[in-house]
mmCIF file with all atom_site columns, C-alpha atoms in Angstrom:
data_model
loop_
_atom_site.group_PDB
_atom_site.id
_atom_site.type_symbol
_atom_site.label_atom_id
_atom_site.label_alt_id
_atom_site.label_comp_id
_atom_site.label_asym_id
_atom_site.label_entity_id
_atom_site.label_seq_id
_atom_site.pdbx_PDB_ins_code
_atom_site.Cartn_x
_atom_site.Cartn_y
_atom_site.Cartn_z
_atom_site.occupancy
_atom_site.B_iso_or_equiv
_atom_site.pdbx_formal_charge
_atom_site.auth_seq_id
_atom_site.auth_comp_id
_atom_site.auth_asym_id
_atom_site.auth_atom_id
_atom_site.pdbx_PDB_model_num
ATOM 1   C CA . MET A 1 1   ? -11.747 54.621 2.662   1.00 0.00 ? 20  MET A CA 1
ATOM 2   C CA . ILE A 1 2   ? -8.168  56.106 2.254   1.00 0.00 ? 21  ILE A CA 1
ATOM 3   C CA . SER A 1 3   ? -9.003  58.425 0.791   1.00 0.00 ? 22  SER A CA 1
ATOM 4   C CA . ARG A 1 4   ? -10.378 60.531 3.620   1.00 0.00 ? 23  ARG A CA 1
ATOM 5   C CA . CYS A 1 5   ? -7.446  59.640 5.464   1.00 0.00 ? 24  CYS A CA 1
ATOM 6   C CA . ARG A 1 6   ? -5.014  62.120 6.184   1.00 0.00 ? 25  ARG A CA 1
ATOM 7   C CA . LEU A 1 7   ? -2.037  59.877 6.344   1.00 0.00 ? 26  LEU A CA 1
ATOM 8   C CA . LEU A 1 8   ? -1.311  56.656 5.546   1.00 0.00 ? 27  LEU A CA 1
ATOM 9   C CA . ILE A 1 9   ? 1.008   54.091 6.909   1.00 0.00 ? 28  ILE A CA 1
ATOM 10  C CA . ALA A 1 10  ? 0.856   50.842 4.105   1.00 0.00 ? 29  ALA A CA 1
ATOM 11  C CA . ALA A 1 11  ? 1.489   48.026 3.852   1.00 0.00 ? 30  ALA A CA 1
ATOM 12  C CA . ARG A 1 12  ? 0.243   46.324 0.810   1.00 0.00 ? 31  ARG A CA 1
ATOM 13  C CA . THR A 1 13  ? 0.820   47.669 -2.866  1.00 0.00 ? 32  THR A CA 1
ATOM 14  C CA . HIS A 1 14  ? -2.993  48.714 -3.600  1.00 0.00 ? 33  HIS A CA 1
ATOM 15  C CA . ALA A 1 15  ? -3.199  50.739 -0.398  1.00 0.00 ? 34  ALA A CA 1
ATOM 16  C CA . SER A 1 16  ? -0.127  52.630 -1.550  1.00 0.00 ? 35  SER A CA 1
ATOM 17  C CA . ILE A 1 17  ? -1.369  53.207 -4.903  1.00 0.00 ? 36  ILE A CA 1
ATOM 18  C CA . ALA A 1 18  ? -4.959  53.932 -3.406  1.00 0.00 ? 37  ALA A CA 1
ATOM 19  C CA . ALA A 1 19  ? -3.218  57.083 -1.160  1.00 0.00 ? 38  ALA A CA 1
ATOM 20  C CA . TYR A 1 20  ? -1.343  57.975 -3.575  1.00 0.00 ? 39  TYR A CA 1
ATOM 21  C CA . SER A 1 21  ? -3.777  58.859 -6.578  1.00 0.00 ? 40  SER A CA 1
ATOM 22  C CA . THR A 1 22  ? -5.930  60.642 -4.170  1.00 0.00 ? 41  THR A CA 1
ATOM 23  C CA . TYR A 1 23  ? -3.383  62.552 -2.924  1.00 0.00 ? 42  TYR A CA 1
ATOM 24  C CA . VAL A 1 24  ? -2.769  61.387 0.917   1.00 0.00 ? 43  VAL A CA 1
ATOM 25  C CA . PRO A 1 25  ? 1.116   61.686 1.887   1.00 0.00 ? 44  PRO A CA 1
ATOM 26  C CA . ALA A 1 26  ? 1.439   56.974 3.333   1.00 0.00 ? 45  ALA A CA 1
ATOM 27  C CA . LEU A 1 27  ? 4.943   55.542 4.242   1.00 0.00 ? 46  LEU A CA 1
ATOM 28  C CA . VAL A 1 28  ? 4.754   52.020 2.670   1.00 0.00 ? 47  VAL A CA 1
ATOM 29  C CA . VAL A 1 29  ? 6.194   49.468 5.349   1.00 0.00 ? 48  VAL A CA 1
ATOM 30  C CA . GLY A 1 30  ? 7.368   47.796 1.776   1.00 0.00 ? 49  GLY A CA 1
ATOM 31  C CA . TYR A 1 31  ? 9.037   43.969 1.199   1.00 0.00 ? 50  TYR A CA 1
ATOM 32  C CA . SER A 1 32  ? 9.362   43.458 -2.195  1.00 0.00 ? 51  SER A CA 1
ATOM 33  C CA . VAL A 1 33  ? 11.208  46.124 -4.474  1.00 0.00 ? 52  VAL A CA 1
ATOM 34  C CA . LYS A 1 34  ? 6.892   47.170 -6.256  1.00 0.00 ? 53  LYS A CA 1
ATOM 35  C CA . ALA A 1 35  ? 6.926   50.345 -3.209  1.00 0.00 ? 54  ALA A CA 1
ATOM 36  C CA . LEU A 1 36  ? 10.186  51.350 -4.155  1.00 0.00 ? 55  LEU A CA 1
ATOM 37  C CA . GLY A 1 37  ? 9.680   51.064 -7.713  1.00 0.00 ? 56  GLY A CA 1
ATOM 38  C CA . ILE A 1 38  ? 6.882   53.093 -7.023  1.00 0.00 ? 57  ILE A CA 1
ATOM 39  C CA . ALA A 1 39  ? 8.131   55.426 -4.963  1.00 0.00 ? 58  ALA A CA 1
ATOM 40  C CA . ARG A 1 40  ? 11.458  56.197 -7.601  1.00 0.00 ? 59  ARG A CA 1
ATOM 41  C CA . ASP A 1 41  ? 9.264   56.655 -10.252 1.00 0.00 ? 60  ASP A CA 1
ATOM 42  C CA . LEU A 1 42  ? 6.564   59.302 -8.524  1.00 0.00 ? 61  LEU A CA 1
ATOM 43  C CA . PHE A 1 43  ? 9.521   60.912 -5.931  1.00 0.00 ? 62  PHE A CA 1
ATOM 44  C CA . GLY A 1 44  ? 13.125  60.059 -7.908  1.00 0.00 ? 63  GLY A CA 1
ATOM 45  C CA . THR A 1 45  ? 13.508  58.143 -4.744  1.00 0.00 ? 64  THR A CA 1
ATOM 46  C CA . ASP A 1 46  ? 12.136  56.054 -2.185  1.00 0.00 ? 65  ASP A CA 1
ATOM 47  C CA . GLU A 1 47  ? 14.536  57.529 0.683   1.00 0.00 ? 66  GLU A CA 1
ATOM 48  C CA . GLY A 1 48  ? 11.556  58.959 2.937   1.00 0.00 ? 67  GLY A CA 1
ATOM 49  C CA . TYR A 1 49  ? 8.736   57.221 1.237   1.00 0.00 ? 68  TYR A CA 1
ATOM 50  C CA . VAL A 1 50  ? 9.715   53.694 1.851   1.00 0.00 ? 69  VAL A CA 1
ATOM 51  C CA . CYS A 1 51  ? 10.770  51.998 4.634   1.00 0.00 ? 70  CYS A CA 1
ATOM 52  C CA . PRO A 1 52  ? 11.570  48.290 3.969   1.00 0.00 ? 71  PRO A CA 1
ATOM 53  C CA . VAL A 1 53  ? 10.499  45.557 6.601   1.00 0.00 ? 72  VAL A CA 1
ATOM 54  C CA . GLN A 1 54  ? 14.393  44.290 6.134   1.00 0.00 ? 73  GLN A CA 1
ATOM 55  C CA . GLY A 1 55  ? 15.628  47.795 7.520   1.00 0.00 ? 74  GLY A CA 1
ATOM 56  C CA . LEU A 1 56  ? 13.020  47.605 11.106  1.00 0.00 ? 75  LEU A CA 1
ATOM 57  C CA . LYS A 1 57  ? 16.074  46.743 13.544  1.00 0.00 ? 76  LYS A CA 1
ATOM 58  C CA . THR A 1 58  ? 14.535  48.970 16.245  1.00 0.00 ? 77  THR A CA 1
ATOM 59  C CA . ASP A 1 59  ? 11.495  49.513 18.477  1.00 0.00 ? 78  ASP A CA 1
ATOM 60  C CA . SER A 1 60  ? 11.258  52.592 17.359  1.00 0.00 ? 79  SER A CA 1
ATOM 61  C CA . ASP A 1 61  ? 12.348  52.654 12.911  1.00 0.00 ? 80  ASP A CA 1
ATOM 62  C CA . LEU A 1 62  ? 8.447   53.098 12.410  1.00 0.00 ? 81  LEU A CA 1
ATOM 63  C CA . THR A 1 63  ? 7.511   55.439 14.703  1.00 0.00 ? 82  THR A CA 1
ATOM 64  C CA . ASP A 1 64  ? 10.300  57.602 13.864  1.00 0.00 ? 83  ASP A CA 1
ATOM 65  C CA . ALA A 1 65  ? 9.259   57.019 10.505  1.00 0.00 ? 84  ALA A CA 1
ATOM 66  C CA . TYR A 1 66  ? 5.873   58.515 10.449  1.00 0.00 ? 85  TYR A CA 1
ATOM 67  C CA . THR A 1 67  ? 7.133   61.708 12.564  1.00 0.00 ? 86  THR A CA 1
ATOM 68  C CA . GLU A 1 68  ? 9.238   62.134 9.204   1.00 0.00 ? 87  GLU A CA 1
ATOM 69  C CA . LEU A 1 69  ? 6.135   61.739 7.282   1.00 0.00 ? 88  LEU A CA 1
ATOM 70  C CA . GLU A 1 70  ? 3.607   63.980 9.816   1.00 0.00 ? 89  GLU A CA 1
ATOM 71  C CA . ALA A 1 71  ? 6.807   66.702 9.148   1.00 0.00 ? 90  ALA A CA 1
ATOM 72  C CA . TYR A 1 72  ? 7.144   65.952 5.071   1.00 0.00 ? 91  TYR A CA 1
ATOM 73  C CA . ALA A 1 73  ? 3.251   65.601 4.408   1.00 0.00 ? 92  ALA A CA 1
ATOM 74  C CA . GLY A 1 74  ? 2.018   68.467 2.708   1.00 0.00 ? 93  GLY A CA 1
ATOM 75  C CA . ALA A 1 75  ? 5.387   68.714 0.782   1.00 0.00 ? 94  ALA A CA 1
ATOM 76  C CA . GLN A 1 76  ? 4.560   64.799 -0.595  1.00 0.00 ? 95  GLN A CA 1
ATOM 77  C CA . ARG A 1 77  ? 0.752   66.120 -0.898  1.00 0.00 ? 96  ARG A CA 1
ATOM 78  C CA . ASP A 1 78  ? 2.682   68.956 -3.320  1.00 0.00 ? 97  ASP A CA 1
ATOM 79  C CA . ILE A 1 79  ? 4.314   66.323 -5.174  1.00 0.00 ? 98  ILE A CA 1
ATOM 80  C CA . LEU A 1 80  ? 1.605   64.118 -5.724  1.00 0.00 ? 99  LEU A CA 1
ATOM 81  C CA . MET A 1 81  ? -0.661  66.980 -6.789  1.00 0.00 ? 100 MET A CA 1
ATOM 82  C CA . GLU A 1 82  ? 1.656   67.589 -9.577  1.00 0.00 ? 101 GLU A CA 1
ATOM 83  C CA . ARG A 1 83  ? 2.658   64.390 -10.312 1.00 0.00 ? 102 ARG A CA 1
ATOM 84  C CA . ILE A 1 84  ? -0.929  62.116 -9.807  1.00 0.00 ? 103 ILE A CA 1
ATOM 85  C CA . PRO A 1 85  ? -2.194  64.174 -13.047 1.00 0.00 ? 104 PRO A CA 1
ATOM 86  C CA . GLU A 1 86  ? 0.334   63.976 -15.494 1.00 0.00 ? 105 GLU A CA 1
ATOM 87  C CA . TRP A 1 87  ? 0.252   60.684 -14.610 1.00 0.00 ? 106 TRP A CA 1
ATOM 88  C CA . THR A 1 88  ? -3.226  59.899 -16.067 1.00 0.00 ? 107 THR A CA 1
ATOM 89  C CA . GLY A 1 89  ? -2.903  61.389 -19.058 1.00 0.00 ? 108 GLY A CA 1
ATOM 90  C CA . ARG A 1 90  ? 0.024   59.363 -19.787 1.00 0.00 ? 109 ARG A CA 1
ATOM 91  C CA . ALA A 1 91  ? -2.179  56.974 -19.355 1.00 0.00 ? 110 ALA A CA 1
ATOM 92  C CA . ALA A 1 92  ? -5.330  57.583 -20.801 1.00 0.00 ? 111 ALA A CA 1
ATOM 93  C CA . GLY A 1 93  ? -3.168  58.388 -23.683 1.00 0.00 ? 112 GLY A CA 1
ATOM 94  C CA . ILE A 1 94  ? -1.477  55.145 -24.236 1.00 0.00 ? 113 ILE A CA 1
ATOM 95  C CA . ALA A 1 95  ? -5.539  54.099 -23.950 1.00 0.00 ? 114 ALA A CA 1
ATOM 96  C CA . GLY A 1 96  ? -6.299  55.573 -27.008 1.00 0.00 ? 115 GLY A CA 1
ATOM 97  C CA . ILE A 1 97  ? -3.550  54.269 -28.589 1.00 0.00 ? 116 ILE A CA 1
ATOM 98  C CA . LEU A 1 98  ? -4.101  50.464 -27.765 1.00 0.00 ? 117 LEU A CA 1
ATOM 99  C CA . ASN A 1 99  ? -7.879  51.586 -28.249 1.00 0.00 ? 118 ASN A CA 1
ATOM 100 C CA . GLY A 1 100 ? -6.851  52.491 -31.990 1.00 0.00 ? 119 GLY A CA 1
ATOM 101 C CA . LEU A 1 101 ? -4.894  49.227 -32.808 1.00 0.00 ? 120 LEU A CA 1
#
């Protein structure tokens, strides 16, 4: 269960969304623009949140990125705890508008 993880390295979009929505700090090994877009929407940047698979050049690249995740996991969790309720509220507002049509 992703929500019980302390940290997560995800290679699938739905896994990263599950982590983010339950305030689990995640490093996404991204192979598409979806991972970049989600990180930019949530955090304002993809730097440090997405490790593009095309950018993995050395044996230590992923390990180094995970070490960085460990270092700022608390800060990432704080951001998620602030932003996820905002996003949930916006989604509920949109659902309300659509239900009224």
